[in-house]
Coordinates of C-alpha atoms in Angstrom, one line a residue:
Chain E
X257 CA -47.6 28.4 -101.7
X258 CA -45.7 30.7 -103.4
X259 CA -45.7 32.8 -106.4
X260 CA -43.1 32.6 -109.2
X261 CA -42.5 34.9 -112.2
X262 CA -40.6 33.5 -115.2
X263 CA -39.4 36.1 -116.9
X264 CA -38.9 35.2 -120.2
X265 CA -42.6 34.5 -121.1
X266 CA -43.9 36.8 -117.8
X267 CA -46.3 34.2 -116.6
X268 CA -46.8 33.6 -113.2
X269 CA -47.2 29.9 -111.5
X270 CA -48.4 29.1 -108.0
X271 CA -46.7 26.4 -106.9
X272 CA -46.2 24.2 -103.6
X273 CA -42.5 24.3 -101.8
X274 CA -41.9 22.5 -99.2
X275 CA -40.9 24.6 -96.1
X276 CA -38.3 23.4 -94.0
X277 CA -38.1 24.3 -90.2
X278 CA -35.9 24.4 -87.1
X279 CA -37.4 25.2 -83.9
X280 CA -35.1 26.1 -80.9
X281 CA -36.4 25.3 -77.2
X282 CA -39.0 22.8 -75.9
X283 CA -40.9 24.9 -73.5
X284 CA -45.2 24.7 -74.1
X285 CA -45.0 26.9 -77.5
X286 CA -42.5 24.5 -79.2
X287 CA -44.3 21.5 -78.3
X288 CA -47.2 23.1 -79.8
X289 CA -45.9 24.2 -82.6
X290 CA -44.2 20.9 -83.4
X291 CA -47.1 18.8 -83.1
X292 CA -49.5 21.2 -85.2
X293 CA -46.4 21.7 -87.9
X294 CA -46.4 18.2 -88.0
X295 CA -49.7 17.4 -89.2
X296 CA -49.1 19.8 -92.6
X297 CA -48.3 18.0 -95.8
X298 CA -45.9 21.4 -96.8
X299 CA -43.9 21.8 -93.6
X300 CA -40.5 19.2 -92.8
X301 CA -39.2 19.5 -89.5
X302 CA -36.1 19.7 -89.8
X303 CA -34.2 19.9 -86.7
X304 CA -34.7 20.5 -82.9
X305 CA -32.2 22.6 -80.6
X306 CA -32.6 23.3 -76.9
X307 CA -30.5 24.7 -74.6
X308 CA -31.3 21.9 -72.1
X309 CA -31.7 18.5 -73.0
X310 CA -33.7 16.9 -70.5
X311 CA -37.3 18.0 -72.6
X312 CA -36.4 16.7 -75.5
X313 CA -37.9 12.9 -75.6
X314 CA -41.3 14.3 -76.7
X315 CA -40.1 16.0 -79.8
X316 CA -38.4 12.7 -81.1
X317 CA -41.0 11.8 -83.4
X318 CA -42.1 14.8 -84.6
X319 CA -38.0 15.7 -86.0
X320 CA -35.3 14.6 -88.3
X321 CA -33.1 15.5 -85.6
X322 CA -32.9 16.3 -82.6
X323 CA -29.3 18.4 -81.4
X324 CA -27.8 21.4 -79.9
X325 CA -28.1 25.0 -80.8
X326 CA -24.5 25.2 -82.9
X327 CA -25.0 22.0 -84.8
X328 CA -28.6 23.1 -86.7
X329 CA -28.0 23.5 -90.5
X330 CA -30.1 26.6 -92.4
X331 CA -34.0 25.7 -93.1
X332 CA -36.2 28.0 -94.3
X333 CA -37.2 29.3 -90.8
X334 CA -35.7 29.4 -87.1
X335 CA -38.3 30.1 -84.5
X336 CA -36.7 30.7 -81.3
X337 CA -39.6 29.5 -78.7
X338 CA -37.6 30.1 -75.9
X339 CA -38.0 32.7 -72.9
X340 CA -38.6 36.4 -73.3
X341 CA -35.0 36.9 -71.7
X342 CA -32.8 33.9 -74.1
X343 CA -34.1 35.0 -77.3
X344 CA -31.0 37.6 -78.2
X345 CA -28.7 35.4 -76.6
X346 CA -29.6 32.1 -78.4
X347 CA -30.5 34.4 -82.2
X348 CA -26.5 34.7 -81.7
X349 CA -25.4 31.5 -81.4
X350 CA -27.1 29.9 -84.9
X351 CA -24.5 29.6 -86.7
X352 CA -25.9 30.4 -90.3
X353 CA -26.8 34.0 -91.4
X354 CA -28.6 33.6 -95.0
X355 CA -32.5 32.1 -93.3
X356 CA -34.9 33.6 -91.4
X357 CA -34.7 33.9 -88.0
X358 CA -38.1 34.3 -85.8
X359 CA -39.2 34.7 -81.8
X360 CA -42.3 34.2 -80.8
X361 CA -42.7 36.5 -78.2
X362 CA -45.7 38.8 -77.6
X363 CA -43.6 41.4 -76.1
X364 CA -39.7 41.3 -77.3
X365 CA -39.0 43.6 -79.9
X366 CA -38.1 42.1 -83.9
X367 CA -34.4 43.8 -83.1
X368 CA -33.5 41.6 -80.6
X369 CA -32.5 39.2 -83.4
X370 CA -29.5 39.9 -85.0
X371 CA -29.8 38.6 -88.2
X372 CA -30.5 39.7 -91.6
X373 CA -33.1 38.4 -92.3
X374 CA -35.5 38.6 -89.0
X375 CA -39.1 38.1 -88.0
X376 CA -41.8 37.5 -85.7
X377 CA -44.2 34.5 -85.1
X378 CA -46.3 35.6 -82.4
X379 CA -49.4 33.4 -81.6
X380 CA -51.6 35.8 -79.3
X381 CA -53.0 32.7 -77.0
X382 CA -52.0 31.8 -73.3
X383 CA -49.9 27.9 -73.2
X384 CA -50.3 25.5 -70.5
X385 CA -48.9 22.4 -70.1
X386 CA -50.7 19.4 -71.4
X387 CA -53.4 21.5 -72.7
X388 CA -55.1 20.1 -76.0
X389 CA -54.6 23.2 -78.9
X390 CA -56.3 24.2 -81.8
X391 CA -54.2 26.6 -83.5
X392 CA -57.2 26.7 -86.4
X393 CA -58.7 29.8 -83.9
X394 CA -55.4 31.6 -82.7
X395 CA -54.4 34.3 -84.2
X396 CA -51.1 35.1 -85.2
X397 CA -49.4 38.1 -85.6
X398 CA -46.9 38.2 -88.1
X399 CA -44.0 40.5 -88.4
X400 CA -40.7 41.0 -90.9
X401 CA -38.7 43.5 -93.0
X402 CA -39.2 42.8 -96.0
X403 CA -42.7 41.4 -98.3
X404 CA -40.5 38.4 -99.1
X405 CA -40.6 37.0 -95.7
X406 CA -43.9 38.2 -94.9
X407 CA -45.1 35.7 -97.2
X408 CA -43.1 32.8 -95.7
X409 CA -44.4 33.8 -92.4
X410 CA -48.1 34.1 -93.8
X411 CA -47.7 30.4 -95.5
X412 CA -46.1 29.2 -92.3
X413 CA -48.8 30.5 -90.7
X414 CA -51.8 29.4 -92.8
X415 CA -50.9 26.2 -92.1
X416 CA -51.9 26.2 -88.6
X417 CA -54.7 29.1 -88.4
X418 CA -57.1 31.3 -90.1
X419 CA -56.9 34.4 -88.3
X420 CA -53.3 36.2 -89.1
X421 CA -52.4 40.1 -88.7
X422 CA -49.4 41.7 -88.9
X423 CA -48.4 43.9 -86.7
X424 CA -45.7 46.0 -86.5
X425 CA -43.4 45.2 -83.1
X426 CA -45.2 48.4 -81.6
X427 CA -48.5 46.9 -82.1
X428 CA -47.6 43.8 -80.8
X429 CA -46.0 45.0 -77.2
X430 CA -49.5 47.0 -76.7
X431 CA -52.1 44.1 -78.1
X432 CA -49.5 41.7 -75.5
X433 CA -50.7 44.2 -72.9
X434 CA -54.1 44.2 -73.7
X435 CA -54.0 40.5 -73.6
X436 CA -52.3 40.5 -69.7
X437 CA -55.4 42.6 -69.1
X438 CA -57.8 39.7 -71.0
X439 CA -56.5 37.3 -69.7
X440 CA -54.1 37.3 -66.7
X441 CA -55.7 39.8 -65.3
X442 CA -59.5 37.7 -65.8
X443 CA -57.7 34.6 -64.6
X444 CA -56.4 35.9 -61.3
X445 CA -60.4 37.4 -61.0
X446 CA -61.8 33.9 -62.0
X447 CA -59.0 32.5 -59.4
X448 CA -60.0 34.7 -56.0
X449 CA -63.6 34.0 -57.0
X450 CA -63.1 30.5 -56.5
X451 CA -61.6 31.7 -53.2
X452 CA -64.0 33.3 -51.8
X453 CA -66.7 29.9 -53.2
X454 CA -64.4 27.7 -51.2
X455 CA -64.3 29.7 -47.9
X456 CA -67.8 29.3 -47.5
X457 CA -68.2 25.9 -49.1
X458 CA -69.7 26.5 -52.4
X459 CA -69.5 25.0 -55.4
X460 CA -67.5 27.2 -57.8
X461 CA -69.1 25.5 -60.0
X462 CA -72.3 27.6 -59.5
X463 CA -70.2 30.5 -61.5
X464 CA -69.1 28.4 -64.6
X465 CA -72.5 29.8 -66.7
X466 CA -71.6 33.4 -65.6
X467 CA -68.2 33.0 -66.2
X468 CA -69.0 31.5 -69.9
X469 CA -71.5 34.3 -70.9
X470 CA -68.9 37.3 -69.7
X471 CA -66.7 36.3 -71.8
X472 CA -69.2 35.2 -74.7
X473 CA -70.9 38.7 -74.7
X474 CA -67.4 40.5 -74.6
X475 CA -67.1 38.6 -77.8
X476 CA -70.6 39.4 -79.5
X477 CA -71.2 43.0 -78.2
X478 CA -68.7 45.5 -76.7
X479 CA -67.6 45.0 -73.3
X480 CA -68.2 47.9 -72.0
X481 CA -71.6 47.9 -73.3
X482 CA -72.7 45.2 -71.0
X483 CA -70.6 46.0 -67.7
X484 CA -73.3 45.7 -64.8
X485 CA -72.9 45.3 -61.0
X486 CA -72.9 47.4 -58.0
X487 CA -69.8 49.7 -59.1
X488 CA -71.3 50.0 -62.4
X489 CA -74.8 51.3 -60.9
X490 CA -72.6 53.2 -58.2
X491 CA -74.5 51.2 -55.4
X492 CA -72.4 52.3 -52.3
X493 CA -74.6 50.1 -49.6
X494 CA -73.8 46.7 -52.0
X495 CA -70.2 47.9 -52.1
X496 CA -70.2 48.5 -48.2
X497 CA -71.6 45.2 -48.0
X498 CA -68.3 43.7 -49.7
X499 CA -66.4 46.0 -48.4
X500 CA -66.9 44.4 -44.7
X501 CA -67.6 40.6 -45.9
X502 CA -63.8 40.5 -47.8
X503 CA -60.9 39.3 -45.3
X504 CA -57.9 39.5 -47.5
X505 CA -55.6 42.0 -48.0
X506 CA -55.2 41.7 -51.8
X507 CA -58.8 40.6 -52.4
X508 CA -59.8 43.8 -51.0
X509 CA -57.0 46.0 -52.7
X510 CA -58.3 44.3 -56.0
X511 CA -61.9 45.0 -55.2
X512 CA -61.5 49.1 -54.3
X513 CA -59.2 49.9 -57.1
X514 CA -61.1 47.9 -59.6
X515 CA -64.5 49.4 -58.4
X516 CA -63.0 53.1 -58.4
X517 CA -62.3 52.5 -61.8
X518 CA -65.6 51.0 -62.9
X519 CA -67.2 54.2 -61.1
X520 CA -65.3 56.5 -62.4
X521 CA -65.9 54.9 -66.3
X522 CA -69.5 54.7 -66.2
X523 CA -69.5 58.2 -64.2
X524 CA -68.1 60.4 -66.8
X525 CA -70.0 58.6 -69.6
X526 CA -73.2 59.8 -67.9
Chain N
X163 CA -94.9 18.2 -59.2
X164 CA -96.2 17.6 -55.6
X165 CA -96.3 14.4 -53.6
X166 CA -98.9 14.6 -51.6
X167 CA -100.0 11.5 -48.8
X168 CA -102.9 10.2 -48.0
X169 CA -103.5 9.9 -44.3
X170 CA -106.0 6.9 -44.2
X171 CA -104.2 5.0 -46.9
X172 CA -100.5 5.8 -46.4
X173 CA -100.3 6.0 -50.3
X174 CA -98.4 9.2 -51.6
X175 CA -99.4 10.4 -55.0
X176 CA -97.5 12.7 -57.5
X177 CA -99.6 14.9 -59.3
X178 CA -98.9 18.0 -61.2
X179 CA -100.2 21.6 -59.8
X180 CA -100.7 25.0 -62.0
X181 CA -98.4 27.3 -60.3
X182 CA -99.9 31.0 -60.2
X183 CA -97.0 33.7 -60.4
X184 CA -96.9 37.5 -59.6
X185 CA -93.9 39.0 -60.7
X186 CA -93.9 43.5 -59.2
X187 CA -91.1 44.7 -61.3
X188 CA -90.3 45.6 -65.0
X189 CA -86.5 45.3 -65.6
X190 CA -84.2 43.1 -67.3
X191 CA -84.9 40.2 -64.9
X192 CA -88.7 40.1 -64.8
X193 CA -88.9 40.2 -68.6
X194 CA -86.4 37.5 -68.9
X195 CA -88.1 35.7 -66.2
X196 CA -91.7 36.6 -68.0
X197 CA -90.4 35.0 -70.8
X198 CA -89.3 31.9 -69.9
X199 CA -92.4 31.1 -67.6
X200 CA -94.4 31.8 -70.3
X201 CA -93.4 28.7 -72.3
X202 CA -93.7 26.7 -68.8
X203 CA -96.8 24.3 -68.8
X204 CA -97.1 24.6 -65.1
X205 CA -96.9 28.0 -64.5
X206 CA -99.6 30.4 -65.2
X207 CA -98.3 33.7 -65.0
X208 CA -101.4 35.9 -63.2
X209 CA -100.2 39.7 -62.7
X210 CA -97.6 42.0 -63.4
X211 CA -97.0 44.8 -61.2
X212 CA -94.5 47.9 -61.3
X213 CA -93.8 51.3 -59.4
X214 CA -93.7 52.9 -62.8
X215 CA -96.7 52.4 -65.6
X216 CA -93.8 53.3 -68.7
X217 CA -92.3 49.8 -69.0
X218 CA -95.4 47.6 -68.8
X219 CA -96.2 47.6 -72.6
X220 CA -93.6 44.5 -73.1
X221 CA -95.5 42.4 -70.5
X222 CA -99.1 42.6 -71.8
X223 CA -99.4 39.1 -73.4
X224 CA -97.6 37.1 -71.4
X225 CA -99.7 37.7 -68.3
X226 CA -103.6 37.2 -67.2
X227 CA -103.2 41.5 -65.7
X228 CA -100.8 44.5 -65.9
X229 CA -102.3 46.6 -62.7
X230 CA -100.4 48.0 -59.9
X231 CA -98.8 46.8 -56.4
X232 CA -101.9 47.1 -54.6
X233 CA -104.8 45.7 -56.5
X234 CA -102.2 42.1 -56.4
X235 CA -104.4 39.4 -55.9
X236 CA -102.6 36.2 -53.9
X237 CA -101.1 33.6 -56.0
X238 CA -98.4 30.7 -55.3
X239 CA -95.2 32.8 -55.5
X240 CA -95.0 36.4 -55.7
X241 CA -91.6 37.5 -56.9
X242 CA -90.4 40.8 -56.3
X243 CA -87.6 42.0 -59.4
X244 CA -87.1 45.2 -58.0
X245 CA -83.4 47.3 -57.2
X246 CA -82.0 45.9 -54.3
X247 CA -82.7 49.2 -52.1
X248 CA -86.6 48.5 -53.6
X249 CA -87.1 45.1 -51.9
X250 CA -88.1 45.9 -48.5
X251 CA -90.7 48.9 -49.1
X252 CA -92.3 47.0 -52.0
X253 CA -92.9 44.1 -50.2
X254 CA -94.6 45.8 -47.4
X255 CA -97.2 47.4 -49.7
X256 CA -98.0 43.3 -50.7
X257 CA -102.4 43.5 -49.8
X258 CA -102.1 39.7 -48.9
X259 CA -100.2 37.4 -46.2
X260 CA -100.8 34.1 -46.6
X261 CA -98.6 33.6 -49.6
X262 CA -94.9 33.0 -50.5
X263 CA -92.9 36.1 -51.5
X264 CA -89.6 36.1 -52.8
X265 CA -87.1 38.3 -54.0
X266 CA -84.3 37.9 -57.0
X267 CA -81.3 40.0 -55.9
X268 CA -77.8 37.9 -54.8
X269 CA -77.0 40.6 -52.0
X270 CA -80.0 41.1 -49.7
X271 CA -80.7 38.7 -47.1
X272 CA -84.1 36.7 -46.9
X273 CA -85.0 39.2 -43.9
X274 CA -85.5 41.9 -45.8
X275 CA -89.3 40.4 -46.6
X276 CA -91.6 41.2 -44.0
X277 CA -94.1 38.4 -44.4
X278 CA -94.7 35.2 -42.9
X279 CA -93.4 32.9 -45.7
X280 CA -90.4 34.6 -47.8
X281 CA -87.8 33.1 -49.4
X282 CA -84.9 33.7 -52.5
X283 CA -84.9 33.0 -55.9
X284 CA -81.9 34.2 -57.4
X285 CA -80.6 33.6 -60.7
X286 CA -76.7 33.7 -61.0
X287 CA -76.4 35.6 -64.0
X288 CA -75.7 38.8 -65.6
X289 CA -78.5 40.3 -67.2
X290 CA -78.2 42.8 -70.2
X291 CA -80.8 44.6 -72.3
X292 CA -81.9 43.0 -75.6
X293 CA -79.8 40.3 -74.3
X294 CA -81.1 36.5 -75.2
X295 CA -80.9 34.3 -72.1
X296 CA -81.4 30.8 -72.0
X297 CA -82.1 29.6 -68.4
X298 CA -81.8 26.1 -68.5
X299 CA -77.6 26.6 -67.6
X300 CA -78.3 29.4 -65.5
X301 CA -77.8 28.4 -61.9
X302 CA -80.3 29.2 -59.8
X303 CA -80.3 29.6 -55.9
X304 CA -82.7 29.2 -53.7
X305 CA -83.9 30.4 -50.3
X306 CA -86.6 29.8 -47.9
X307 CA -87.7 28.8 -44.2
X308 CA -90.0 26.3 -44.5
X309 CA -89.4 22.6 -46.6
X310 CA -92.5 22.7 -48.1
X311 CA -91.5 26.4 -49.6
X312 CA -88.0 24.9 -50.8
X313 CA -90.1 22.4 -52.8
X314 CA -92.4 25.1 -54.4
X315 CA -89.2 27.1 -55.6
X316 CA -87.6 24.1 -56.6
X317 CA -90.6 23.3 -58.9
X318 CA -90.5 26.7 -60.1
X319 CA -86.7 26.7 -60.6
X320 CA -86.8 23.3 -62.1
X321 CA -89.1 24.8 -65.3
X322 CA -86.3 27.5 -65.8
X323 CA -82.9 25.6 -65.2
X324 CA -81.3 22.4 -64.6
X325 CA -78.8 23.5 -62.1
X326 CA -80.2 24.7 -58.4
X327 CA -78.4 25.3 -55.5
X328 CA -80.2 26.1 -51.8
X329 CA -77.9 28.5 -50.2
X330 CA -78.4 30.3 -46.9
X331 CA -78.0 34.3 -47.1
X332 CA -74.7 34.4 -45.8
X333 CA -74.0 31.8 -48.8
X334 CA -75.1 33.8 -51.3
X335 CA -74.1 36.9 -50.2
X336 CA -70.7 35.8 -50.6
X337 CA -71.7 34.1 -53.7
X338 CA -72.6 37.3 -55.1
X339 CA -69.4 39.0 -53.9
X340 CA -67.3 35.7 -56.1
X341 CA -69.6 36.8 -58.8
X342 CA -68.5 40.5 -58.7
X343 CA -65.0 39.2 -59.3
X344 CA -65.8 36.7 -61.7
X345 CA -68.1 38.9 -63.9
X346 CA -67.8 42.7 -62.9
X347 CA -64.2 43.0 -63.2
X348 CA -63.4 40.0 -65.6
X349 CA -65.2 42.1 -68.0
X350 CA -63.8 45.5 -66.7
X351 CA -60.4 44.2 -67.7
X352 CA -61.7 43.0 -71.1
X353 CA -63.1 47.2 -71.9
X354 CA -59.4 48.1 -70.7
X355 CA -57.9 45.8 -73.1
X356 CA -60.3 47.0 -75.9
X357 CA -59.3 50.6 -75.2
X358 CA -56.0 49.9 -75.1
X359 CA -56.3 48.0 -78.8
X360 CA -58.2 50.9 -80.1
X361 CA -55.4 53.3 -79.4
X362 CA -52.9 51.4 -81.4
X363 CA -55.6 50.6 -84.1
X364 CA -55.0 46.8 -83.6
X365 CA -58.4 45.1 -83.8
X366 CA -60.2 43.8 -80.7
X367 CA -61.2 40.5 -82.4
X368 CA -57.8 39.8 -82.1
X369 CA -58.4 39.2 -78.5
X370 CA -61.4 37.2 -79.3
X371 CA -59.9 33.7 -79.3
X372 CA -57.8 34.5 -75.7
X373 CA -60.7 35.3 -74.0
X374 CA -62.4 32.3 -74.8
X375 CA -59.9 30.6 -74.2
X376 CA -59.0 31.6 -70.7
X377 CA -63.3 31.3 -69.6
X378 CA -62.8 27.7 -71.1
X379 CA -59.8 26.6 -69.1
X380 CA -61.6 28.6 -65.8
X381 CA -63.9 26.1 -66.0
X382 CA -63.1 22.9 -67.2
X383 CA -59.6 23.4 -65.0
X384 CA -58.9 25.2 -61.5
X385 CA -57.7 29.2 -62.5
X386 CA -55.1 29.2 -60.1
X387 CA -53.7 26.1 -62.3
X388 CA -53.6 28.0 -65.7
X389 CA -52.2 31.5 -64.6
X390 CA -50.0 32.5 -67.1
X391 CA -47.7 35.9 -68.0
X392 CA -45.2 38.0 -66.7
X393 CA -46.4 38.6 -63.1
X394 CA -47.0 34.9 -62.5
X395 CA -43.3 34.6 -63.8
X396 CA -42.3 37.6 -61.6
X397 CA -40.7 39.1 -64.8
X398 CA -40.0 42.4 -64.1
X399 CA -38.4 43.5 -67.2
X400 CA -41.7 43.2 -69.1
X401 CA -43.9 44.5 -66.2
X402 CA -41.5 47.7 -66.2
X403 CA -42.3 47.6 -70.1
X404 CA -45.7 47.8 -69.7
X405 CA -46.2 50.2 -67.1
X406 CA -44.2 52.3 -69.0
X407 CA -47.0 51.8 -71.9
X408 CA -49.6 52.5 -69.7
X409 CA -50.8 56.0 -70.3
X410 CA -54.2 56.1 -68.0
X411 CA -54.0 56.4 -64.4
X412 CA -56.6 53.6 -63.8
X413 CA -55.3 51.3 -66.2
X414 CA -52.1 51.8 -64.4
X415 CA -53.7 51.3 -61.0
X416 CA -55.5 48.0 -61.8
X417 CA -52.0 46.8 -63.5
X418 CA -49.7 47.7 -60.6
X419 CA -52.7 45.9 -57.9
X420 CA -53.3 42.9 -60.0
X421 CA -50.2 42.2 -61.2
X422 CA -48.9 42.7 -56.8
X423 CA -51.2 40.4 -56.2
X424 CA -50.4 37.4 -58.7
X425 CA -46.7 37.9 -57.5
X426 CA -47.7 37.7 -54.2
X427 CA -49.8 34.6 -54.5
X428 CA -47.4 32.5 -56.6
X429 CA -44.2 33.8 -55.1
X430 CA -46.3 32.3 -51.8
X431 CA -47.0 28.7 -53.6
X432 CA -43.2 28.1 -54.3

């Protein structure tokens, strides 16, 4: 929606546009993005550009048209879904200069895009592949130069969730950091656990509850509020204990340094 | 529930018992454990013992006697929610033998009972103050020598939780070491992520929805199958990025060893 001001009688009317959008690249985020844009009654899709075209069958549907990078015609956003790496290159090949132009990248600063008018449309969640999406609970951080665009991205946004921020490209590079600590960081934990569960043939199932409530009290209280275990408590004959029962190199090297830390947290709090 | 046979007739018959628990301990796991036996049918909780008189007030209604260690009287199980280092010195100063005790910790082996029938009874959980718990998803894994000891644990397990496991010691030590990975650290990587959020001023509810998220797909997928980011992608340009961010020496430690380590073992899968 979108806010108008005649001038001659100085009254304001909301009113509905629809907004028009090309996405380039048909990686995990783009497919996403399509099929959630395509469910809202105010967004067109207008065209789809990718710099490959073997992905492109599942996007048919969703499109007006599907085509190459240099034959997409100006809509009211560009989001360049495409690797950290591409985004500069492909922002320079669209060939219009009078739209926005957004990335969606957690960790790419708004200047790689050289265009006038440039933005952000970073949704702070982790994409697999045929993984089923609800955007309703992602947040997305927003980010342009000027209020104009802002409140494209924001109505953009709205249509597919209802937790937005902006952030400034700062922000966004350290919350992209905290999330490779939230979660790749978790998921490699989650990952050697299963290891270890499958070495000595049990379930890993046996850790799903634990797993659940970690993350559900990290949620409700703060984390470090409810950090327990032996490194926590500063229980050397537990840690010895794990010390000697881990046989990998990299298990081990994940256990010590993550333990030192834990000990040395708690241990100047006290 | 028993089944007990009858030796003239052949005929087994199922009847229903009144389990008699002591519980020596006032921590976060007896009360929880207090708690939830309370509402049991089955169970009639009979004393409550501790090393320390401060913490008993909490227990008074739920059982028959708050005394001390050695005015226990026998009943069907005897569970011992003591520290880990506690275990073996409390159970010696037990005034009756002719009764199962068990202890409740992941990391000490059944041994560490001196007494004729001993067994395990370990809920896989994390336990926090103030913290509501609701047993029934909490595994639960048992230990003991004897089959007819397995079945009273089982019943006593079975009021608390729907999902038991018998492990041996070896087991669930190393169960307890998964669980160190999978809790411990998971949510020592969560506190770095908030501290790093807090520095910028970006909200940590912002990371709300990710870690969900990535708990959710540990379990209902295999982690190793939805590791995402920029070690998983080997992308050095953004790992130099954020080590460059990094400002504390642990932070930087766990980021350099985690982030080796995902390399490592998806560089070795290709």
């Amino acid at each position: 929606m979108y806010q108008r001001l005649d001038i001659k009688t100085g009254k304001s009317t909301i009113f509905t546009v629809m907004i028009t959008i090309n996405i380039i690249g048909t990686g995990n985020l783009a497919w996403h993005l399509a099929t959630n844009f395509a469910t809202s009654p105010s967004i067109k899709l207008q065209q789809l550009a990718s710099r490959s075209p073997k992905n492109q069958e599942d996007f048919l549907t969703s499109f007006e048209e599907v085509t190459t990078i240099d034959k997409l015609r100006s809509a009211t956003i560009t989001i360049i879904a495409v690797t950290d790496n591409a985004i500069a290159q492909v922002a320079t090949q669209i060939p219009y200069r009078d739209s926005l132009v957004v990335h969606t990248s957690g960790s790419i600063s708004i200047d790689a895009i050289q265009a006038k008018r440039k933005g952000v449309f970073y949704p702070l969640q982790s994409f697999s592949k045929n993984d089923t999406v609800d955007f309703l609970t992602i947040p997305i951080c927003l980010e342009a130069t000027t209020q104009e665009d802002i409140a494209i991205l924001q109505t953009v946004a709205t249509s597919l969730s209802t937790i937005i921020y902006q952030l400034n490209s700062a922000q966004r590079k350290k919350a992209h950091l905290a999330a490779v600590f939230a979660n790749n960081f978790t998921n490699h934990c989650y990952t050697i656990a299963q290891e270890i569960c499958k070495k000595e043939d049990i379930p890993f199932e046996l850790l799903h509850a634990l797993i659940e409530k970690t993350a559900q009290k990290a949620i409700t209280s703060s984390p470090s509020e409810v950090q327990t275990g032996p490194a926590k408590r500063n229980d050397t004959s537990v840690i010895t204990t794990h010390q000697d029962m881990l046989q990998d190199e990299d298990h081990t090297s994940i256990y010590n340094t993550l333990t030192a830390s834990i000990i040395s947290h708690y241990g100047k709090k006290l």
